[in-house]
Amino acid sequence: MRGGTVAVVGGSIAGCAFASAAARAGAGEVVVLERTHGRLADRGLGLCVHNDRAAELAATGALPTGIARHRLDRRRWVVWDAAEPSGRVFWEQPFPFHSYHWGLLWRGLREATPASVVYRQGATVTGVAGVGDQAEVRLAGGAVERCDLVVGADGYRSLVREAVCPESRPHYAGYVCWRGNFDAGRLAAAGDGDWPSEAVTTVCFPGGSCVIYRIPGPDGPRVNWVLYAMPPQSGQLRFDDPTSFPPGKVTGELAACLSELLDREFPPYWARVIALTEPEDTFVQPIYDLETARTTAGRFLLAGDAATVVRPHNTSGAAKALQDASAFEAAWRQAGSWEELLYAYQAARGAAGRELVALARRLGRAQVEQTPAWATMNHMEAQSWWQGQLAGAADIGGQAMTP
Ligand SMILES: Cc1cc2nc3c(=O)[nH]c(=O)nc-3n(C[C@H](O)[C@H](O)[C@H](O)COP(=O)(O)OP(=O)(O)OC[C@H]3O[C@@H](n4cnc5c(N)ncnc54)[C@H](O)[C@@H]3O)c2cc1C
C-alpha cells in the first residue's frame, strides 16, 4: 500500500519511530503532533535495552546506529550489612543490556526520521473522532485536520486511547518510584565503594528496591537510579489518576520520605551516592499498569505506552515501542488496504503487550509489594525466586519479535 496521510499524536520514542516507519513504508504525508514546546532532548532519564532486542531493532531499522549507549553486563543484588559500608552482595546475575540517556536516544530517533516527515511542536491534540473512513484530529486553538490514520503515540495518559479502548485506564500499582541522575564525576564525593562501570546494583530492603547504573550523557557519563517504595500514607497524595512530580516539583513530603528511606534502609555508601543528586534532577513517578483489549479501532492505532503501560522493572518500554513501530512497518508493507494494515498490527502486537504487563506486575509484586527475606537468601534461593517471577518468560527486557 502506498500513499495516504498519517497523523502521529506524540513525538517521543514511539512517535518518532512510527513516523519513520510510516514514511519508509510509503505513506504520502506524515505529520507528528507534539504538544511540548521546548527541547525534548533535555529529558535526562536513563533506560536500558536488552542486547538481543537492540540487535533485532537495528536490523529492522527501528533503532538507528550511532546512538550513545553504555554497556552493562551484570546485576548485583545488595543488602544492608553492618560490616560492609557498600552492603553485601547476595546474588549476581548476567545483565546483557546497554543503557541509554533518554534525550540522546530521542535525538537519534528524531534525526533519523526522513525529511518528508513534518514534526510540529507546540501542537496539542484535544480530541480525535472517526469520520466515515477517515479520522479527524482537533488541535488546541480550534483547527481540525483530517487524515487516513491516527497513530496514538501519546503515552500513558493517551487521549487517542479513548477512541480505541475507552474502558482501559491506568491502574495505580500502590507504590511510586523516585528517580534521579547526576554527573558520574561526582561519585568520588561518595567515598570508597566505587563499582565496576558495567555493573548494575540493586539495593534491596523490606518493601522496596533501588536500581543504580551508569548511562551516557550529553557531557559525559552519568549515574542513574530508580528507587521503588510505598509513598507516605498521609492521605494528601492521591495517585488514582495518572500523575507525576517532574524534576524540581517533588513535594517536601516525598523528599523527606526519600531521605528517611536512605537513612533507614540503605548501606551507607549507596545512601551517599543517591544523595549526590540535585533536587532539580530528582522526580517521582507513581507506578501504573495498563493493558488494552484492542490496539486498533476504526482508523486509530495505539503505540508504545499508549497501548500498554508496563511497570519499569521489566526494562522493556523503549524496546517495546520500537518493536511496535517495526511491526507496523512490516504490516504496512504487506497490506493492500488500511483494514489489512490495522488487522495485522493488532494481531502482531496485542497479546505481546499484555504479556509484558503481566510479567512486570509479577516483578513489581516480588521486588516491592511482597519483598522476600533478601538478607537471608543464598545464591540458589535468589535464582529460584527470580525464575518464579519470570514464570516461563525467557528474560526481562521484552520478547523476541519472532520466536
Ligand atoms: C521509572 C521508569 C523507568 C523506565 N525504564 C525503562 C528501561 O530501562 N527500559 C525501557 O525500555 N523503558 C523504560 N521505561 C519506559 C519508557 O520510557 C517508555 O515505555 C518509552 O519511552 C515509550 O514511551 P512513548 O513514546 O510511548 O510515550 P511517552 O514517552 O510518554 O511520549 C508521549 C508523548 O506524547 C506527547 N503527548 C501526550 N499527549 C499529547 C497530546 N494530547 N497532544 C500532543 N502530544 C501529546 C507527550 O508530550 C510525549 O512527548 C521506563 C519508564 C519509567 C517510568
XYZ file of C-alpha atoms and ligand atoms in Angstrom:
456
model
C 0.000 0.000 0.000
C 1.361 3.462 -0.871
C 0.182 6.991 -0.148
C -2.295 8.254 2.440
C -1.966 10.700 5.305
C -0.890 9.692 8.794
C -1.090 11.878 11.908
C 1.085 10.715 14.798
C -0.042 12.162 18.132
C 3.047 12.451 20.385
C 6.618 12.863 19.214
C 8.561 10.932 21.835
C 10.177 7.486 21.405
C 7.124 5.748 19.911
C 6.081 8.834 17.906
C 9.431 9.298 16.164
C 9.733 5.565 15.460
C 6.212 5.352 13.977
C 6.682 8.483 11.865
C 9.850 6.997 10.373
C 8.191 3.616 9.853
C 5.187 5.175 8.049
C 7.395 7.325 5.812
C 9.687 4.394 4.943
C 6.734 2.120 4.216
C 5.270 4.560 1.699
C 2.861 6.991 3.415
C 2.216 10.089 1.323
C 2.200 12.529 4.227
C 3.256 12.030 7.834
C 2.706 14.708 10.479
C 3.846 14.397 14.091
C 1.871 16.495 16.577
C 3.852 17.012 19.781
C 2.455 19.296 22.460
C 5.819 20.122 24.079
C 7.342 23.429 23.039
C 10.855 23.070 24.424
C 13.676 20.694 23.673
C 12.587 17.110 24.315
C 16.249 16.127 24.304
C 16.569 17.790 27.723
C 14.538 14.974 29.296
C 17.505 13.373 31.016
C 16.452 9.915 32.130
C 18.188 6.599 31.906
C 16.745 3.472 30.376
C 18.083 0.119 29.264
C 17.547 -2.032 26.187
C 18.318 -5.763 26.107
C 21.177 -6.548 23.698
C 19.129 -9.104 21.742
C 16.208 -6.667 21.324
C 18.628 -3.916 20.254
C 20.195 -6.177 17.614
C 16.761 -7.121 16.204
C 15.654 -3.489 16.176
C 18.854 -2.346 14.485
C 18.254 -4.985 11.795
C 14.728 -3.691 11.069
C 15.926 -0.077 11.038
C 13.797 0.902 14.053
C 16.860 1.595 16.226
C 19.326 3.814 14.357
C 23.006 3.060 14.806
C 25.418 5.514 16.400
C 23.281 6.488 19.398
C 25.394 6.808 22.576
C 24.955 3.840 24.887
C 26.738 2.291 27.825
C 27.478 -1.427 28.123
C 26.174 -3.297 31.168
C 26.876 -6.961 31.821
C 25.884 -7.963 35.372
C 23.406 -7.122 38.058
C 24.413 -7.337 41.704
C 21.746 -7.662 44.386
C 22.839 -6.000 47.615
C 21.505 -5.845 51.186
C 22.499 -3.711 54.156
C 25.225 -5.307 56.262
C 26.783 -3.859 59.430
C 30.260 -4.992 58.344
C 30.195 -3.578 54.799
C 29.536 0.112 54.054
C 28.529 -0.693 50.479
C 26.343 -3.609 51.557
C 26.666 -7.328 50.990
C 26.212 -8.800 47.511
C 23.955 -11.845 47.983
C 23.488 -12.594 44.294
C 24.905 -11.635 40.928
C 23.202 -12.401 37.611
C 24.042 -11.649 33.968
C 22.527 -8.405 32.672
C 23.033 -8.281 28.885
C 21.746 -4.721 28.338
C 23.001 -1.315 27.227
C 21.856 1.823 28.999
C 20.795 4.967 27.163
C 20.160 8.595 28.011
C 16.533 9.265 27.106
C 17.339 12.605 25.471
C 20.159 11.186 23.354
C 18.011 8.221 22.308
C 15.192 10.578 21.347
C 17.617 12.802 19.404
C 18.927 9.795 17.469
C 15.388 8.706 16.574
C 14.354 12.259 15.676
C 17.396 12.799 13.442
C 16.681 9.504 11.699
C 13.135 10.499 10.695
C 13.021 11.010 6.918
C 12.986 14.646 5.770
C 9.452 14.196 4.425
C 8.069 13.855 7.984
C 6.608 17.105 9.332
C 7.318 17.357 13.071
C 5.222 20.073 14.718
C 5.988 21.129 18.273
C 3.549 23.040 20.446
C 0.737 21.133 18.701
C -1.625 19.867 21.415
C -4.314 17.469 20.281
C -7.543 17.992 22.232
C -9.707 15.322 20.612
C -9.985 12.733 17.851
C -13.013 11.314 16.051
C -13.784 8.882 13.271
C -15.449 10.459 10.230
C -16.540 7.945 7.604
C -13.441 6.056 6.537
C -11.129 8.770 7.798
C -10.175 10.268 11.165
C -10.221 13.815 12.483
C -7.754 15.403 14.851
C -8.741 18.536 16.788
C -5.977 20.845 17.916
C -5.867 23.378 20.738
C -6.718 26.636 19.028
C -9.581 25.050 17.142
C -8.007 23.709 13.945
C -9.356 20.354 12.727
C -7.263 18.133 10.453
C -8.318 15.037 8.544
C -6.178 12.022 7.807
C -6.398 8.360 6.841
C -4.818 7.056 10.034
C -4.143 8.436 13.531
C -1.319 6.816 15.499
C -1.732 7.359 19.247
C 1.857 7.643 20.477
C 0.730 9.961 23.237
C 1.975 7.997 26.240
C 0.356 6.605 29.359
C -2.286 9.348 29.599
C -3.252 8.806 25.944
C -6.173 10.714 24.536
C -6.265 8.570 21.384
C -6.842 5.526 23.632
C -10.288 6.950 24.433
C -11.212 6.321 20.796
C -9.812 2.777 20.727
C -10.358 1.332 24.157
C -12.252 3.800 26.384
C -12.699 1.194 29.122
C -8.915 0.847 29.701
C -7.469 3.078 32.388
C -4.071 3.058 34.077
C -4.329 1.266 37.402
C -2.145 2.572 40.264
C 0.121 -0.243 41.471
C 0.212 1.085 45.058
C 3.788 2.401 45.042
C 5.937 5.032 43.365
C 9.464 5.444 42.141
C 11.842 8.248 42.975
C 14.240 8.759 40.072
C 17.335 10.807 39.557
C 20.637 11.112 37.771
C 23.866 13.049 38.167
C 27.304 13.502 36.620
C 29.353 10.338 37.371
C 32.351 12.597 38.073
C 30.704 13.406 41.401
C 30.944 9.786 42.589
C 34.324 10.447 44.227
C 32.437 12.566 46.784
C 30.600 9.435 47.994
C 33.916 7.997 49.251
C 35.182 4.427 48.920
C 32.939 1.866 47.294
C 33.115 2.678 43.584
C 31.743 -0.140 41.425
C 32.649 -1.611 38.017
C 31.106 0.545 35.298
C 29.404 -2.476 33.650
C 27.608 -3.475 36.860
C 24.032 -2.621 37.790
C 23.376 -2.593 41.519
C 20.001 -3.341 43.060
C 19.817 -2.293 46.698
C 17.166 -4.472 48.380
C 15.229 -3.598 51.527
C 11.893 -4.574 53.100
C 9.152 -3.009 50.971
C 11.245 -1.850 48.059
C 14.370 -1.845 45.943
C 16.573 0.611 44.082
C 18.345 0.055 40.761
C 21.536 2.070 40.119
C 23.625 2.122 36.906
C 25.650 4.353 34.662
C 24.258 5.923 31.499
C 25.862 8.032 28.799
C 25.122 11.749 28.975
C 25.498 14.785 26.730
C 28.514 15.885 28.816
C 29.954 12.513 29.846
C 28.784 9.517 31.877
C 26.032 9.911 34.452
C 24.696 7.788 37.281
C 21.005 6.940 37.005
C 18.866 5.458 39.767
C 15.258 4.377 40.286
C 14.009 3.657 43.825
C 10.677 1.853 44.251
C 8.763 2.004 47.539
C 5.426 2.986 49.053
C 4.873 6.739 49.272
C 3.962 8.390 52.597
C 0.435 7.413 53.675
C -0.600 10.897 54.783
C -3.748 10.972 52.691
C -2.559 14.169 50.982
C -1.130 12.371 47.971
C -3.557 10.764 45.542
C -2.431 8.721 42.564
C -5.682 7.212 41.264
C -5.496 9.412 38.181
C -2.237 9.230 36.262
C 0.101 11.927 37.520
C 3.796 12.578 38.164
C 6.041 15.028 40.004
C 8.525 16.396 37.491
C 12.092 17.445 38.365
C 12.092 20.323 40.845
C 8.418 19.697 41.750
C 8.829 16.853 44.246
C 6.814 17.764 47.368
C 8.553 18.216 50.730
C 6.704 15.153 51.998
C 8.035 12.935 49.180
C 11.568 14.363 49.521
C 11.515 13.681 53.290
C 10.266 10.127 52.669
C 13.231 9.504 50.322
C 15.736 10.764 52.935
C 14.196 8.553 55.600
C 14.394 5.510 53.326
C 18.058 6.209 52.584
C 18.880 6.625 56.307
C 16.910 3.626 57.464
C 17.378 1.009 54.762
C 20.433 1.746 52.610
C 24.030 0.669 53.011
C 25.780 3.977 53.854
C 27.763 4.120 50.610
C 24.658 3.797 48.403
C 22.766 6.324 50.539
C 25.604 8.797 49.916
C 25.524 8.007 46.168
C 21.794 8.734 45.856
C 22.182 11.883 47.960
C 24.584 13.296 45.327
C 21.533 14.020 43.132
C 20.418 17.652 42.932
C 16.749 18.291 43.836
C 16.211 19.649 40.296
C 17.327 16.259 38.910
C 15.052 14.232 41.200
C 11.476 13.356 40.438
C 8.723 10.992 41.458
C 6.580 8.820 39.255
C 3.709 6.678 40.538
C 3.719 3.202 39.006
C 0.761 2.125 36.883
C -0.361 -0.966 34.981
C -2.397 -0.629 31.847
C -3.384 -3.189 29.267
C -5.742 -2.759 26.365
C -8.026 -5.361 24.860
C -7.503 -3.736 21.428
C -4.700 -1.693 19.914
C -6.699 -0.606 16.864
C -10.245 0.601 16.124
C -11.614 2.414 13.074
C -8.698 4.466 11.739
C -6.906 4.652 15.101
C -3.909 2.699 16.293
C -2.124 2.712 19.674
C 1.666 2.652 20.008
C 4.160 2.358 22.868
C 2.903 3.400 26.310
C -0.477 4.485 24.917
C -1.189 0.798 24.251
C 0.370 -0.719 27.379
C 1.957 0.712 30.477
C 4.450 -1.802 31.794
C 5.990 -1.358 35.238
C 9.619 -0.297 34.699
C 11.058 -3.410 36.485
C 10.812 -5.155 33.123
C 13.150 -2.657 31.376
C 11.178 -3.137 28.185
C 9.252 0.097 27.464
C 11.517 1.661 24.857
C 12.233 -1.672 23.143
C 8.509 -2.432 23.039
C 7.707 0.981 21.498
C 10.335 0.379 18.794
C 9.071 -3.164 18.204
C 5.559 -1.745 17.755
C 6.959 0.522 15.030
C 8.784 -2.378 13.334
C 5.608 -4.474 13.338
C 3.657 -1.508 11.944
C 6.132 -1.065 9.102
C 6.115 -4.783 8.280
C 2.287 -4.854 8.355
C 2.108 -1.799 6.084
C 4.441 -3.364 3.509
C 2.245 -6.488 3.323
C -1.129 -4.729 3.428
C -3.334 -3.937 0.459
C -5.688 -1.709 2.465
C -5.908 0.236 5.738
C -8.105 -2.515 7.182
C -5.471 -5.160 6.432
C -2.755 -2.988 7.956
C -4.715 -2.415 11.168
C -5.714 -6.068 11.447
C -2.124 -7.287 11.014
C -0.769 -4.753 13.533
C -3.317 -5.773 16.157
C -2.544 -9.459 15.565
C 1.206 -8.857 15.894
C 1.220 -6.605 18.963
C -1.948 -7.072 21.044
C -1.043 -10.171 23.040
C 2.662 -9.273 23.238
C 1.814 -6.067 25.114
C -0.485 -7.810 27.569
C 2.162 -10.446 28.379
C 4.694 -7.716 29.215
C 2.221 -6.066 31.587
C 1.625 -9.389 33.370
C 5.345 -10.135 33.727
C 6.121 -6.649 35.046
C 3.284 -6.959 37.567
C 4.898 -10.158 38.921
C 8.296 -8.431 39.101
C 6.787 -5.471 40.960
C 4.994 -7.704 43.453
C 8.201 -9.629 44.200
C 10.552 -6.635 44.301
C 8.354 -4.053 46.046
C 4.928 -5.188 47.250
C 5.838 -8.558 48.774
C 9.602 -8.463 49.194
C 11.236 -11.686 50.418
C 13.742 -12.029 53.266
C 16.576 -10.954 50.966
C 19.114 -10.745 53.796
C 18.915 -14.496 54.440
C 18.805 -15.636 50.798
C 21.628 -17.634 49.282
C 22.532 -17.720 45.600
C 20.321 -20.736 44.807
C 17.317 -19.264 46.605
C 17.747 -15.957 44.803
C 17.873 -17.740 41.462
C 14.708 -19.687 42.136
C 12.970 -16.509 43.420
C 13.889 -14.891 40.088
C 12.675 -17.826 37.989
C 9.364 -17.686 39.882
C 8.913 -14.082 38.734
C 9.743 -14.914 35.117
C 7.242 -17.815 35.232
C 8.483 -19.247 31.955
C 9.419 -15.970 30.206
C 12.916 -16.123 28.700
C 14.166 -12.932 30.380
C 13.196 -9.380 31.219
C 13.669 -6.631 28.613
C 10.926 -7.703 26.211
C 10.275 -10.640 23.949
C 11.840 -11.528 20.629
C 9.658 -10.319 17.767
C 9.846 -13.642 16.032
C 10.080 -16.835 18.096
C 10.819 4.770 36.021
C 10.814 4.311 34.590
C 11.914 3.588 34.146
C 11.913 3.110 32.828
N 12.980 2.364 32.434
C 12.961 1.837 31.204
C 14.039 0.983 30.766
O 15.020 0.711 31.484
N 13.993 0.490 29.505
C 12.955 0.802 28.674
O 12.966 0.330 27.549
N 11.925 1.593 29.053
C 11.886 2.114 30.281
N 10.846 2.892 30.663
C 9.691 3.106 29.734
C 9.979 4.004 28.561
O 10.491 5.230 28.985
C 8.693 4.198 27.695
O 8.000 2.987 27.652
C 9.089 4.587 26.280
O 9.808 5.801 26.323
C 7.914 4.734 25.297
O 7.232 5.925 25.549
P 6.197 6.531 24.496
O 6.912 7.226 23.384
O 5.171 5.538 24.143
O 5.431 7.616 25.408
P 5.968 8.951 26.069
O 7.446 8.983 26.201
O 5.150 9.165 27.300
O 5.587 10.071 24.995
C 4.314 10.559 24.784
C 4.481 11.884 24.045
O 3.189 12.329 23.635
C 3.076 13.708 23.893
N 1.638 13.974 24.067
C 0.840 13.444 25.022
N -0.434 13.875 24.867
C -0.421 14.689 23.774
C -1.442 15.441 23.121
N -2.707 15.425 23.557
N -1.098 16.169 22.027
C 0.180 16.167 21.568
N 1.197 15.480 22.173
C 0.896 14.747 23.262
C 3.915 13.928 25.164
O 4.331 15.274 25.297
C 5.081 12.989 24.911
O 6.146 13.588 24.226
C 10.822 3.393 31.949
C 9.739 4.162 32.399
C 9.722 4.606 33.708
C 8.538 5.401 34.181
